Short mmCIF file of C-alpha atoms in Angstrom, two decimals:
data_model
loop_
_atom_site.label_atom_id
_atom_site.label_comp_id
_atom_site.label_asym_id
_atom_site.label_seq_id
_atom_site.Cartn_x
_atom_site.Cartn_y
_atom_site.Cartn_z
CA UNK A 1 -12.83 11.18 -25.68
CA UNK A 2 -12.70 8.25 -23.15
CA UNK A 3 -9.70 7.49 -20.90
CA UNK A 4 -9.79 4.27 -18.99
CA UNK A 5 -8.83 5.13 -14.96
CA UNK A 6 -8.05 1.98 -12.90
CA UNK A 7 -9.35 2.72 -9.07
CA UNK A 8 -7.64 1.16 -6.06
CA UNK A 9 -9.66 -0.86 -3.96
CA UNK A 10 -10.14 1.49 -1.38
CA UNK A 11 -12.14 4.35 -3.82
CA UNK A 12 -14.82 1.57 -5.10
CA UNK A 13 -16.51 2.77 -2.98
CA UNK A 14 -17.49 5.82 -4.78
CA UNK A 15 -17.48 3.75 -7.87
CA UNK A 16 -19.95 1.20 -7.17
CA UNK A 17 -17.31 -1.43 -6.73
CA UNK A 18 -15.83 -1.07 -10.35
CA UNK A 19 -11.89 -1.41 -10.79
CA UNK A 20 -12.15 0.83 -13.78
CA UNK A 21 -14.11 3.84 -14.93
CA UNK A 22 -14.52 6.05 -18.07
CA UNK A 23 -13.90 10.07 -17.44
CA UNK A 24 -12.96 12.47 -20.03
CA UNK A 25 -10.46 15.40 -19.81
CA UNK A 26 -7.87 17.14 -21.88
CA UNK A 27 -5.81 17.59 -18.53
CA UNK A 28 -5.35 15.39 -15.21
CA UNK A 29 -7.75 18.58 -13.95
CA UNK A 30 -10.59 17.94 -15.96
CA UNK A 31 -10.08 14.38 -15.63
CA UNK A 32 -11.13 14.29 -11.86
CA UNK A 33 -13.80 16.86 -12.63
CA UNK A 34 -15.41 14.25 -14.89
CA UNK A 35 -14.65 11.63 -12.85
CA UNK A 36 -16.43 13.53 -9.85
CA UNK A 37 -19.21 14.15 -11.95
CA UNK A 38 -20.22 9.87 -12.35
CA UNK A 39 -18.36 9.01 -9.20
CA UNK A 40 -19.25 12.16 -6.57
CA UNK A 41 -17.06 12.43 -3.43
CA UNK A 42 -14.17 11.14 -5.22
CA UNK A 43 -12.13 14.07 -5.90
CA UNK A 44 -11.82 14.98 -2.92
CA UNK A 45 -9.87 11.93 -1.87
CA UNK A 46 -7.80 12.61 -4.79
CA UNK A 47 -7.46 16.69 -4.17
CA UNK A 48 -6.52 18.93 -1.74
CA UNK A 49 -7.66 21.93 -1.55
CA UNK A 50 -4.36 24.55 0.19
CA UNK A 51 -4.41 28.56 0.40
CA UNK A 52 -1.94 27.91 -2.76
CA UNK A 53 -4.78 26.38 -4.59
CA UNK A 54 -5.64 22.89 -5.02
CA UNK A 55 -2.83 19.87 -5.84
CA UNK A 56 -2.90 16.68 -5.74
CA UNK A 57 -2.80 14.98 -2.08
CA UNK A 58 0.68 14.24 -0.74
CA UNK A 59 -0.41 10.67 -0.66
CA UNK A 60 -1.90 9.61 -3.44
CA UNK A 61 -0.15 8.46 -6.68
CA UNK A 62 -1.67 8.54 -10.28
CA UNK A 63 -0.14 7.28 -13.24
CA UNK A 64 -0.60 8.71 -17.05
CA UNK A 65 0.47 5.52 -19.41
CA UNK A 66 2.94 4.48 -16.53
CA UNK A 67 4.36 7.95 -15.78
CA UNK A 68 3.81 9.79 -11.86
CA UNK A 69 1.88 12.30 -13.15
CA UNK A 70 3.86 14.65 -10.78
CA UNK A 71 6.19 14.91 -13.44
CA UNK A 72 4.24 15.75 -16.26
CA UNK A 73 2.39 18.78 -14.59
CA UNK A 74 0.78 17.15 -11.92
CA UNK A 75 -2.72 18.57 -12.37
CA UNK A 76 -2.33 19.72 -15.66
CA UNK A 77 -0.93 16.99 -16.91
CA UNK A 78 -2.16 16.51 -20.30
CA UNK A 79 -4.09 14.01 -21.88
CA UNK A 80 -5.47 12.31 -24.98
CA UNK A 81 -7.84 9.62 -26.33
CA UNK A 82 -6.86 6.20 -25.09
CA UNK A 83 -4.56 7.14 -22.18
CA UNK A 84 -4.46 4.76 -19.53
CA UNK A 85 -4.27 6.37 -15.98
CA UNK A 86 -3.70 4.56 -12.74
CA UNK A 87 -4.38 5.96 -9.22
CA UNK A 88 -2.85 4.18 -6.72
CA UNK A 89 -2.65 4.82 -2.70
CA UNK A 90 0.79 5.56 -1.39
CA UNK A 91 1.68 2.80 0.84
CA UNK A 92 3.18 4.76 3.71
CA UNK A 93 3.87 5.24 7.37
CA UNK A 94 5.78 4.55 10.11
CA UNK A 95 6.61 5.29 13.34
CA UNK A 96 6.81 9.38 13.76
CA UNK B 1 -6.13 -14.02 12.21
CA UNK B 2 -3.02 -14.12 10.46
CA UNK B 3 -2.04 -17.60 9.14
CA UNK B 4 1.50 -16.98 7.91
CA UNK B 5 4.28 -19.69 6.91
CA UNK B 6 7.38 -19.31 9.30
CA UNK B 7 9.87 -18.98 5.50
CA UNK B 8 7.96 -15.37 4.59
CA UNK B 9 7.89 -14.77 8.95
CA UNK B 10 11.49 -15.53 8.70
CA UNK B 11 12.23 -13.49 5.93
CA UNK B 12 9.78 -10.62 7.05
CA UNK B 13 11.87 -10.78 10.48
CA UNK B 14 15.54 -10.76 8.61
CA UNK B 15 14.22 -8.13 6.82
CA UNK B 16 13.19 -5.58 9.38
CA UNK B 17 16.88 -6.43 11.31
CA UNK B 18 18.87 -6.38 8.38
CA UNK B 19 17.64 -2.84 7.78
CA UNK B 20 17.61 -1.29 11.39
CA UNK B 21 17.70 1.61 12.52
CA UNK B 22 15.62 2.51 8.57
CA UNK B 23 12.40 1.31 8.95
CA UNK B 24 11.71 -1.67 6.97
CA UNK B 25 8.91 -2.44 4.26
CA UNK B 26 7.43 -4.91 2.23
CA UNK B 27 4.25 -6.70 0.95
CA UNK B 28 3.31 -10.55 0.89
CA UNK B 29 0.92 -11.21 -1.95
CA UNK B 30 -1.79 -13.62 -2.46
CA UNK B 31 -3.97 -15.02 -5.02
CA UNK B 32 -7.20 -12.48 -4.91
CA UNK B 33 -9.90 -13.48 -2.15
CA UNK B 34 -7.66 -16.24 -0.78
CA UNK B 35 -6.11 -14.71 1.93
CA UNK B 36 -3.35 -16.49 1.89
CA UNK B 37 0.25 -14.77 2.20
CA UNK B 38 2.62 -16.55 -0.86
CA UNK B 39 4.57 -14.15 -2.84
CA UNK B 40 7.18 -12.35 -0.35
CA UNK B 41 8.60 -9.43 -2.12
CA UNK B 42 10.73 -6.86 -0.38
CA UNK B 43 10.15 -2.77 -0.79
CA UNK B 44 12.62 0.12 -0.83
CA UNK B 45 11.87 2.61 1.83
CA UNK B 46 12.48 5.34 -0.21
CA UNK B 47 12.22 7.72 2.61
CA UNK B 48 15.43 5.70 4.10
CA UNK B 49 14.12 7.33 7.57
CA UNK B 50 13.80 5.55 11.01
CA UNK B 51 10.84 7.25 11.54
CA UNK B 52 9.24 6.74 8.18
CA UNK B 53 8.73 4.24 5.06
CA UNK B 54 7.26 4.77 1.43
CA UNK B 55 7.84 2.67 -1.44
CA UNK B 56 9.43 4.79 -4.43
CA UNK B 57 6.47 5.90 -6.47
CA UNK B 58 7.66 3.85 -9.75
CA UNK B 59 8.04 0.78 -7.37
CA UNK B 60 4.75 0.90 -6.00
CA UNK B 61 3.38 0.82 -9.79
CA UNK B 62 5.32 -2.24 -10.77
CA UNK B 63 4.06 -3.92 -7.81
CA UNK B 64 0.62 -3.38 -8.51
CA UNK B 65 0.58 -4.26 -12.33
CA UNK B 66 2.94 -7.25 -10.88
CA UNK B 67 -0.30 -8.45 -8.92
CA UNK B 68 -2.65 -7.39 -11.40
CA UNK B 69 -1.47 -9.47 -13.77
CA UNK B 70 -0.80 -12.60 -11.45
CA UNK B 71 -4.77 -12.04 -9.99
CA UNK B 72 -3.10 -11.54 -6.29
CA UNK B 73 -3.30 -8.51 -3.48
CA UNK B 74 -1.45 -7.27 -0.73
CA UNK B 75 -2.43 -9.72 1.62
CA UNK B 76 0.33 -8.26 4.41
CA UNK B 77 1.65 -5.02 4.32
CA UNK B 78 4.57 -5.24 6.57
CA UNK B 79 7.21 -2.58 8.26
CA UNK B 80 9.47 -2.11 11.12
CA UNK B 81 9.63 0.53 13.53
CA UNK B 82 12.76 0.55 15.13
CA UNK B 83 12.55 2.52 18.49
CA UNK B 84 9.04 2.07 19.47
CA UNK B 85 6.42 -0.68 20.09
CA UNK B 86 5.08 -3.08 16.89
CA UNK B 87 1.52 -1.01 17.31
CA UNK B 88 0.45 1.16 14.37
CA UNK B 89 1.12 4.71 14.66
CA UNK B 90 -1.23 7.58 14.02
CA UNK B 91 0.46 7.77 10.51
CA UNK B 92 0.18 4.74 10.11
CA UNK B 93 -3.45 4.59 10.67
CA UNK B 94 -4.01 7.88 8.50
CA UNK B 95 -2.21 6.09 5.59
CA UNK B 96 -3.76 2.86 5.50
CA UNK B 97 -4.88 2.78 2.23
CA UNK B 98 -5.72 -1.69 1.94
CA UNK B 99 -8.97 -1.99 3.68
CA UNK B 100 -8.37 -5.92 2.90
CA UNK B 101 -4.97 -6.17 4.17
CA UNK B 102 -3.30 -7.97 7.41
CA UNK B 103 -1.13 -4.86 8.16
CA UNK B 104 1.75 -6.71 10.19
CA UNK B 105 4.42 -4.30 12.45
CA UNK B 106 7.51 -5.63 13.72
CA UNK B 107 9.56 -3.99 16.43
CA UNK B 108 13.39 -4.08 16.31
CA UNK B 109 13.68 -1.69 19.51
CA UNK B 110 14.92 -4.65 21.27
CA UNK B 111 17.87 -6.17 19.42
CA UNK B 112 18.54 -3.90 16.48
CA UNK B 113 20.13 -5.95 14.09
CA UNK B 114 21.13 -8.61 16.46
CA UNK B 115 19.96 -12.02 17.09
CA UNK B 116 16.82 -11.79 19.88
CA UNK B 117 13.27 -12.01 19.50
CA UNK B 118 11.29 -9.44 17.73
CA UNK B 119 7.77 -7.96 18.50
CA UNK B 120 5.51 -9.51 15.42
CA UNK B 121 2.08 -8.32 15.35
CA UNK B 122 -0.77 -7.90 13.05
CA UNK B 123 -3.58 -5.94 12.49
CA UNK B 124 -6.41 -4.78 10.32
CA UNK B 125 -6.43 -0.73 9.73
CA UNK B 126 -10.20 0.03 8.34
CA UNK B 127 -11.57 3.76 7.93
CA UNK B 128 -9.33 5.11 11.01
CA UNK B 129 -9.95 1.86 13.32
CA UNK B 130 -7.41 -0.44 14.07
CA UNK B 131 -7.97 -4.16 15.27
CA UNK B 132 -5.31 -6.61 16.69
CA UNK B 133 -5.49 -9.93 15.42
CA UNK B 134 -3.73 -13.30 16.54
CA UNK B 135 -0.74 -14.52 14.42
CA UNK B 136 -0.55 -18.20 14.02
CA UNK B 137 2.77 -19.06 12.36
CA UNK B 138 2.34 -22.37 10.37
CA UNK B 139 5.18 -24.78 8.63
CA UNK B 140 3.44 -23.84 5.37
CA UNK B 141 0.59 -21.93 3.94
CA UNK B 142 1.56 -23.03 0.03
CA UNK B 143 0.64 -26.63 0.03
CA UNK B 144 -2.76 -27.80 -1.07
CA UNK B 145 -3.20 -29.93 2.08
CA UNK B 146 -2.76 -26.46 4.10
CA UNK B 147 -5.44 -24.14 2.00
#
């Protein structure tokens, strides 16, 4: 099962340049597992790892078919065969 | 260097006054690679704080997909800070997510929303370093004469 994930500029890095990638998962969870596996050093720009257990990192937004995923389970967000998921930076700061 | 038109520095400015003491944000995109600020387009700060911006998280989708399907970037990411200098702040260096980007800060400690000048500066923000670059404000960056 494929699921096209667009990556923002600033992760080609660990994708040999490419805007989008192919990663299988049944949730958001196994989705950044495979995605680690082809891509490694990636999930943990995406995950945080807290005495709570991981989540996903204040500051980074990902999209299932349009959808912040933080409202569909965050990282066990489900999934299925041609889902289209987005990760996107937050674009944030400021003065404090 | 920043080449911006004085219309989006205008705009950028009247922004960032309009909504002091809440720090103001915004992008101006460009055609991809060109580096050219042409497309001005205004954010929410959804944190409404004068300490703090973040564009809503649906906002910052239809932005993107906006640019995707026009073939631009963020050329300038721009925001205010209202009580302290136009010089990136830790957070803002920690956040900087657009390697590529002219990340512009304006100061409105000065005037507030008032009339007066306004600190204007840019900079690039890449892997934790930040570097100040000159702004050169042109009559127009979005003729052909002036690419």
């Amino acid at each position: 099962m494929a699921i096209e994930v667009k990556i923002p500029t600033i992760l080609r890095t660990y994708t040999g340049g490419e805007k989008a990638v192919n990663a299988e998962g049944a949730t958001l969870s196994a989705l950044i597992d495979s995605l680690e596996a082809d891509n490694p050093g990636i999930k943990d720009r995406l995950i945080d790892v807290k005495d709570s257990g991981p989540d996903l990192r204040r500051f980074v937004n990902i999209y299932i078919n349009d959808e912040d995923v933080r409202f569909l389970g965050s990282l066990e967000a489900p999934l299925s065969d041609g889902d289209q998921v987005v990760i996107l930076p937050a674009v944030a700061g400021g003065a404090r | 260097m920043l080449k911006i038109d004085q219309a989006t520095y205008d705009a950028i400015v009247a922004h960032a006054k309009r909504d002091h003491p809440v720090e103001a944000c915004g992008v101006v995109a460009g055609p991809l690679g060109s580096d050219r600020p042409a497309r001005f387009v205004e954010m929410v700060n959804a944190a409404g704080s004068p300490t703090f911006y973040e564009y809503d998280s649906t906002d910052l989708l239809e932005l993107y997909k906006e640019m995707d399907d026009r073939d631009e970037e963020p050329v300038v990411i721009y925001h205010s800070h209202t009580a302290t200098e136009a010089y990136p702040s830790v957070t803002d260096i920690n956040l900087a997510g657009e390697p590529g980007a002219h990340y512009v800060l304006v100061s409105t400690r000065e005037h507030g929303n008032n009339e007066g000048p306004v600190e204007f500066r840019s900079y690039r923000i890449v892997d934790g370093e930040v570097t100040e670059e000159p702004v050169e404000v042109v009559a127009a960056t979005n003729t052909e004469e002036n690419r």
